[in-house]
Amino acid sequence: MTRGFWLVALACGWWQLAGSLDLAIAHAGSKGRECKPGAAPTSLTIDGNVAQGETVEYRGELYVLTTDRNPRPDHVRLFAASGDGVELAKPPTNVEISAWLARGTGVFALGKARNPSSGQLDVVLLRWGSDTRPRLSALWTGDSIDAPAQAALSGEYLGAAWSAPGADGKPHVFVSAIDLEDIHVAEPLDVGPASTATFLALSAETKGFSVIWQNGETVMHASVDVHGRPKGEPSALGDAKARLLAAVSCGEQSWLVHEGAGKDVVLALADADEKLHDVAHLQAPPAHDRLPMSCLPPGVIVGHRMLTAKPDNVVFWLSAFDPKGNVRERRLRDIRGTGDDLHDIQLGASGDKHQAAWLEGKGPGAKLYFRDFTCD
């Protein structure tokens, strides 16, 4: 596909971070892994409105998928740091999209839509491929949906998780798996009860998927294989000390971020031998901010923004934690401004390549930034 359907200006240049890029270590004697930014970031000036960005792996590379409005976008575009780009055909107007993924030359979205026959709600999968028009498949139909569908990819299989009323009429978490080769949809599996409007996080495992959710005062975990069959019984990771903000499964480890006291959020860990416990504190990001997390065995990477006033300043931090809570941090971007001036921070990985991305500005003329980093 050509690049001429929008105006893109590619700008590369060295830039000076405000403040030092020296390594920050929270605990003396830390020997945890460290992530270092590479060359200067690349920026694209985007013509048209930009509401959100999401890093995906497309055509074997890392792209950022942008939408012009949510949850029912008119324009969906993919951008690479090289300046390459693709615009997808418009999604159906009746679908509210909650998750985006890509693999090879296929792009996938999960969401909900009103069933035209029954009037109930469908959890739906949209997919774009060689046919420019998106194809729609219904994964589940019911009277209501409590938590929007989340998605993950494991090889040629797509996992989906959402919360909806179960047989008892109360919220339950459902997980399904879809074979992308023939779009075979596994019967949704009820993995257990959940809080109303529960937090959900779905991660890819080796030949399967892992889901973390909140049920009352307990954090729950369940795994299924790529065919949607359970890998053992759901388990309780520990007490839900506060509202969950982010989570990722990394092998036998589960990393979570929950609300803390005052101006902090808390990073917690559960592994195969130990229940959920707090390991580190971070300054709380702006309200409703995403906290992207990426596995870095034996630890985890967390991307987070920090805002300060007088003078207004916004910093994109990359923090690598080990299981003892030791942290090595780097500033990926530090500018004078507010939350609207740097937002939608993201982390992506493709093989050994790691990439951070973020948006600066909103509306027409917003800039999309990319920056590679390596972890040792």
Coordinates of C-alpha atoms in Angstrom, one line a residue:
M1 CA 0.0 0.0 0.0
T2 CA 1.2 3.5 -0.7
R3 CA 2.1 6.3 1.8
G4 CA 0.4 9.1 -0.1
F5 CA -3.0 9.0 1.6
W6 CA -1.9 11.3 4.4
L7 CA 0.7 14.0 5.0
V8 CA 3.6 12.6 6.9
A9 CA 6.7 14.5 7.8
L10 CA 9.6 12.5 9.1
A11 CA 12.0 14.3 11.4
C12 CA 15.0 12.8 13.0
G13 CA 17.5 14.6 15.1
W14 CA 19.5 14.5 18.2
W15 CA 17.8 16.1 21.2
Q16 CA 18.9 17.1 24.6
L17 CA 17.1 15.5 27.6
A18 CA 16.3 17.9 30.4
G19 CA 18.4 16.7 33.3
S20 CA 20.8 13.9 33.5
L21 CA 20.4 10.5 31.8
D22 CA 22.7 8.9 34.4
L23 CA 21.6 5.6 35.8
A24 CA 19.3 5.8 38.9
I25 CA 19.4 2.9 41.3
A26 CA 16.8 2.8 44.0
H27 CA 18.6 0.3 46.2
A28 CA 22.3 0.2 46.9
G29 CA 24.0 -2.9 45.5
S30 CA 21.4 -3.5 42.8
K31 CA 22.6 -5.9 40.1
G32 CA 19.3 -6.1 38.2
R33 CA 19.1 -5.8 34.5
E34 CA 19.2 -2.4 32.9
C35 CA 17.5 -0.9 29.8
K36 CA 19.3 1.8 27.9
P37 CA 17.9 4.0 25.2
G38 CA 19.6 3.9 21.8
A39 CA 19.8 6.6 19.2
A40 CA 17.7 9.7 19.3
P41 CA 14.0 9.3 18.8
T42 CA 12.3 9.5 15.5
S43 CA 9.1 11.6 15.1
L44 CA 6.2 11.6 12.6
T45 CA 3.9 14.5 12.3
I46 CA 0.4 13.1 11.7
D47 CA -2.2 14.7 9.6
G48 CA -5.7 14.3 11.0
N49 CA -7.0 13.7 14.5
V50 CA -5.2 11.3 16.8
A51 CA -7.0 10.0 19.9
Q52 CA -5.0 7.0 20.9
G53 CA -1.9 4.9 20.0
E54 CA -1.2 1.2 20.5
T55 CA 2.0 -0.6 19.7
V56 CA 1.5 -3.8 17.6
E57 CA 3.7 -6.2 15.6
Y58 CA 2.8 -5.8 11.9
R59 CA 4.7 -7.2 8.9
G60 CA 7.4 -8.5 11.3
E61 CA 8.1 -4.9 12.6
L62 CA 6.9 -2.7 15.4
Y63 CA 4.2 -0.3 14.3
V64 CA 2.0 2.1 16.3
L65 CA -1.7 1.8 15.5
T66 CA -3.6 5.1 15.9
T67 CA -7.3 5.9 16.0
D68 CA -9.0 9.2 15.5
R69 CA -11.7 8.7 18.2
N70 CA -12.7 6.0 20.6
P71 CA -14.4 3.5 21.0
R72 CA -15.8 3.9 17.4
P73 CA -13.1 5.2 15.2
D74 CA -13.5 6.4 11.6
H75 CA -9.8 6.2 10.8
V76 CA -7.4 3.5 11.8
R77 CA -3.8 3.9 10.7
L78 CA -0.5 2.1 11.4
F79 CA 2.9 3.9 11.5
A80 CA 6.4 2.6 11.6
A81 CA 9.5 4.5 12.7
S82 CA 10.7 4.3 9.1
G83 CA 7.8 6.4 8.0
D84 CA 5.9 3.5 6.4
G85 CA 2.2 3.6 7.0
V86 CA -1.1 1.9 6.2
E87 CA -4.7 3.0 6.6
L88 CA -7.3 0.3 7.3
A89 CA -10.9 0.3 6.1
K90 CA -13.3 1.9 8.5
P91 CA -14.6 -0.5 11.3
P92 CA -18.4 -1.1 11.4
T93 CA -20.0 1.9 13.2
N94 CA -21.9 -0.3 15.6
V95 CA -18.8 -1.9 17.2
E96 CA -17.2 -0.4 20.3
I97 CA -13.5 -1.5 20.2
S98 CA -11.6 -2.2 23.4
A99 CA -8.4 -4.0 22.2
W100 CA -6.1 -4.0 19.2
L101 CA -3.6 -6.6 18.0
A102 CA -1.7 -7.4 14.8
R103 CA 0.4 -10.3 13.5
G104 CA 1.9 -10.8 10.1
T105 CA -0.3 -8.8 7.7
G106 CA -3.4 -9.3 9.8
V107 CA -4.9 -6.7 12.2
F108 CA -7.4 -7.7 14.8
A109 CA -9.7 -5.8 17.2
L110 CA -12.0 -7.0 20.0
G111 CA -15.1 -5.1 21.1
K112 CA -18.8 -5.3 21.6
A113 CA -21.8 -4.8 19.3
R114 CA -25.6 -5.0 19.6
N115 CA -26.8 -8.3 18.0
P116 CA -29.3 -7.2 15.2
S117 CA -31.3 -10.4 15.6
S118 CA -31.7 -10.9 19.4
G119 CA -31.0 -7.3 20.6
Q120 CA -28.4 -8.8 23.0
L121 CA -24.7 -7.8 23.1
D122 CA -22.0 -9.7 21.2
V123 CA -18.3 -9.9 22.1
V124 CA -16.9 -9.6 18.5
L125 CA -13.6 -10.1 16.7
L126 CA -12.8 -7.8 13.7
R127 CA -10.0 -8.8 11.4
W128 CA -8.4 -7.0 8.5
G129 CA -6.2 -9.0 6.0
S130 CA -5.9 -9.2 2.3
D131 CA -9.5 -8.2 2.0
T132 CA -9.6 -4.4 2.8
R133 CA -13.0 -4.8 4.5
P134 CA -13.0 -5.9 8.1
R135 CA -14.6 -9.3 8.8
L136 CA -16.6 -9.8 11.9
S137 CA -17.0 -12.9 14.1
A138 CA -19.1 -13.2 17.2
L139 CA -17.4 -14.9 20.2
W140 CA -20.2 -14.7 22.7
T141 CA -23.7 -13.4 23.1
G142 CA -25.5 -12.3 26.3
D143 CA -27.6 -9.7 28.0
S144 CA -24.7 -7.5 29.3
I145 CA -20.9 -7.1 29.5
D146 CA -19.3 -6.0 32.7
A147 CA -15.7 -5.6 31.6
P148 CA -14.6 -4.9 28.0
A149 CA -12.8 -7.7 26.1
Q150 CA -9.0 -7.8 26.3
A151 CA -6.7 -9.7 23.9
A152 CA -3.3 -11.4 23.5
L153 CA -1.5 -13.4 20.8
S154 CA 0.3 -16.7 21.3
G155 CA 1.7 -17.9 18.0
E156 CA -1.2 -18.3 15.5
Y157 CA -3.8 -18.1 18.2
L158 CA -5.6 -15.1 19.7
G159 CA -6.9 -15.2 23.3
A160 CA -9.8 -13.1 24.5
A161 CA -11.1 -12.4 28.0
W162 CA -14.1 -10.4 29.2
S163 CA -16.5 -10.2 32.2
A164 CA -20.2 -10.9 31.9
P165 CA -23.1 -12.5 33.9
G166 CA -22.5 -16.2 34.5
A167 CA -25.1 -18.9 35.1
D168 CA -25.8 -17.4 38.6
G169 CA -26.5 -13.9 37.1
K170 CA -23.4 -12.4 38.7
P171 CA -20.2 -11.2 36.9
H172 CA -17.8 -14.0 35.8
V173 CA -14.7 -13.9 33.7
F174 CA -14.8 -15.7 30.4
V175 CA -11.8 -16.7 28.2
S176 CA -11.9 -17.9 24.6
A177 CA -9.2 -18.8 22.1
I178 CA -9.4 -18.3 18.3
D179 CA -7.3 -20.3 15.8
L180 CA -6.4 -17.5 13.3
E181 CA -5.7 -20.0 10.5
D182 CA -9.3 -21.0 10.1
I183 CA -11.0 -18.6 12.6
H184 CA -12.2 -21.5 14.7
V185 CA -13.6 -20.0 18.0
A186 CA -13.4 -22.1 21.1
E187 CA -16.4 -22.2 23.4
P188 CA -15.9 -19.5 26.0
L189 CA -14.7 -20.9 29.3
D190 CA -16.0 -19.5 32.6
V191 CA -12.9 -19.3 34.8
G192 CA -14.6 -17.8 37.9
P193 CA -16.6 -15.0 39.5
A194 CA -15.4 -11.4 39.4
S195 CA -16.2 -8.0 40.9
T196 CA -18.5 -5.7 38.9
A197 CA -16.6 -3.8 36.2
T198 CA -13.6 -5.8 37.2
F199 CA -10.0 -5.1 36.2
L200 CA -8.8 -7.6 33.5
A201 CA -5.4 -8.3 32.1
L202 CA -4.7 -11.0 29.5
S203 CA -1.1 -12.1 28.7
A204 CA 0.4 -14.6 26.2
E205 CA 2.0 -17.7 27.6
T206 CA 3.9 -20.4 25.8
K207 CA 1.1 -22.2 23.9
G208 CA -1.6 -20.5 25.9
F209 CA -2.9 -17.4 27.8
S210 CA -3.0 -16.1 31.3
V211 CA -5.7 -13.9 32.8
I212 CA -5.6 -11.8 36.0
W213 CA -8.7 -10.2 37.5
Q214 CA -10.1 -8.9 40.8
N215 CA -12.9 -10.7 42.7
G216 CA -13.8 -8.8 45.8
E217 CA -10.8 -8.6 48.0
T218 CA -8.9 -11.3 46.1
V219 CA -6.6 -11.2 43.0
M220 CA -7.3 -14.2 40.8
H221 CA -5.3 -16.0 38.1
A222 CA -6.2 -18.6 35.5
S223 CA -4.4 -20.1 32.5
V224 CA -5.8 -21.8 29.3
D225 CA -4.1 -23.4 26.4
V226 CA -4.3 -22.2 22.8
H227 CA -7.5 -24.2 22.3
G228 CA -9.2 -22.5 25.3
R229 CA -8.9 -25.5 27.6
P230 CA -8.0 -24.9 31.3
K231 CA -4.4 -25.4 32.5
G232 CA -5.3 -26.5 36.0
E233 CA -7.7 -24.7 38.4
P234 CA -7.9 -20.9 38.8
S235 CA -5.9 -19.8 41.8
A236 CA -5.9 -16.9 44.2
L237 CA -2.7 -14.8 44.1
G238 CA -3.4 -12.9 47.3
D239 CA -5.4 -10.1 48.8
A240 CA -6.4 -7.2 46.6
K241 CA -5.1 -4.4 48.8
A242 CA -6.4 -1.7 46.5
R243 CA -7.6 -1.2 42.9
L244 CA -5.5 -2.8 40.3
L245 CA -4.0 -0.5 37.6
A246 CA -1.9 -2.9 35.5
A247 CA -0.7 -6.5 35.3
V248 CA 1.3 -8.9 33.2
S249 CA 2.2 -12.6 33.5
C250 CA 5.8 -13.5 32.8
G251 CA 6.1 -17.3 32.9
E252 CA 5.5 -18.4 36.5
Q253 CA 5.5 -14.8 37.7
S254 CA 2.6 -12.3 37.9
W255 CA 3.5 -8.6 38.2
L256 CA 0.8 -6.1 39.2
V257 CA 0.5 -2.4 39.9
H258 CA -2.1 -1.3 42.4
E259 CA -3.1 2.0 44.0
G260 CA -1.0 3.0 47.0
A261 CA -1.2 5.5 49.7
G262 CA -0.8 9.2 49.0
K263 CA 1.1 9.9 45.8
D264 CA 2.4 6.4 45.2
V265 CA 1.4 3.3 43.3
V266 CA 2.8 -0.1 44.3
L267 CA 4.5 -2.8 42.2
A268 CA 3.6 -6.3 43.5
L269 CA 4.9 -9.8 42.5
A270 CA 3.5 -13.3 42.8
D271 CA 5.7 -16.2 41.7
A272 CA 5.4 -20.0 41.8
D273 CA 6.5 -20.3 45.4
E274 CA 5.1 -17.2 47.0
K275 CA 1.8 -15.3 47.3
L276 CA 1.4 -11.7 46.1
H277 CA 3.6 -9.3 47.9
D278 CA 4.6 -5.6 47.4
V279 CA 8.2 -5.1 46.1
A280 CA 8.5 -1.4 45.1
H281 CA 6.8 2.0 45.0
L282 CA 6.4 4.4 42.1
Q283 CA 5.2 7.9 42.0
A284 CA 1.5 7.8 40.9
P285 CA 1.0 8.6 37.2
P286 CA -1.8 11.0 36.1
A287 CA -5.3 9.6 36.7
H288 CA -6.5 7.0 34.1
D289 CA -3.0 6.8 32.7
R290 CA -1.8 3.5 31.1
L291 CA 1.1 1.8 32.7
P292 CA 2.7 -0.4 30.0
M293 CA 4.6 -3.4 31.4
S294 CA 6.9 -5.8 29.5
C295 CA 8.6 -9.0 30.8
L296 CA 12.3 -8.8 31.4
P297 CA 13.2 -12.1 33.1
P298 CA 13.7 -12.4 36.0
G299 CA 12.0 -9.0 36.4
V300 CA 9.7 -6.6 34.5
I301 CA 9.9 -3.2 32.7
V302 CA 7.3 -0.5 33.6
G303 CA 6.8 2.6 31.5
H304 CA 5.3 5.6 33.5
R305 CA 4.9 9.3 33.2
M306 CA 5.7 11.8 35.9
L307 CA 4.2 15.3 35.9
T308 CA 5.5 18.2 38.0
A309 CA 4.1 21.8 38.4
K310 CA 6.0 25.1 38.7
P311 CA 7.6 24.6 36.3
D312 CA 5.3 22.4 34.3
N313 CA 7.3 19.3 33.3
V314 CA 6.5 15.8 32.0
V315 CA 8.9 12.9 32.0
F316 CA 8.6 9.4 30.4
W317 CA 10.5 7.0 32.6
L318 CA 11.6 3.5 31.8
S319 CA 12.0 1.4 35.0
A320 CA 13.5 -2.1 35.1
F321 CA 12.7 -4.0 38.3
D322 CA 14.1 -7.2 39.7
P323 CA 12.1 -9.6 42.0
K324 CA 13.7 -7.9 45.1
G325 CA 12.4 -4.5 44.1
N326 CA 15.8 -3.1 42.9
V327 CA 15.2 -0.7 40.0
R328 CA 17.3 0.8 37.3
E329 CA 15.7 3.8 35.6
R330 CA 16.2 5.8 32.4
R331 CA 14.5 8.9 31.1
L332 CA 13.2 8.4 27.6
R333 CA 11.8 11.9 27.2
D334 CA 11.7 15.0 29.4
I335 CA 10.0 18.1 28.2
R336 CA 8.5 21.3 29.5
G337 CA 4.7 20.9 29.3
T338 CA 1.6 19.2 30.7
G339 CA -0.1 15.8 30.4
D340 CA -1.6 16.9 27.0
D341 CA 1.9 17.5 25.7
L342 CA 3.2 13.9 26.2
H343 CA 0.7 11.1 26.5
D344 CA -0.2 7.5 25.4
I345 CA 3.2 6.0 26.3
Q346 CA 3.8 2.5 25.1
L347 CA 6.3 -0.3 25.2
G348 CA 6.7 -2.9 22.4
A349 CA 9.0 -5.9 21.7
S350 CA 9.6 -8.0 18.6
G351 CA 12.2 -10.7 19.2
D352 CA 15.2 -9.0 20.8
K353 CA 14.1 -5.5 19.7
H354 CA 12.5 -3.2 22.3
Q355 CA 10.8 0.0 21.4
A356 CA 9.1 2.8 23.3
A357 CA 6.5 5.1 21.6
W358 CA 4.4 8.1 22.7
L359 CA 2.3 11.0 21.4
E360 CA 3.0 14.7 21.8
G361 CA 0.2 17.0 21.3
K362 CA -3.4 16.2 20.4
G363 CA -5.6 16.7 17.3
P364 CA -4.2 17.5 13.9
G365 CA -0.4 18.0 13.9
A366 CA 0.2 15.7 16.8
K367 CA 3.6 14.0 16.7
L368 CA 4.2 10.3 17.2
Y369 CA 7.6 9.5 18.6
F370 CA 9.6 6.2 18.5
R371 CA 12.7 5.3 20.4
D372 CA 14.6 2.0 20.5
F373 CA 16.2 0.7 23.7
T374 CA 18.3 -2.4 24.7
C375 CA 18.2 -4.4 27.9
D376 CA 21.3 -6.0 29.4

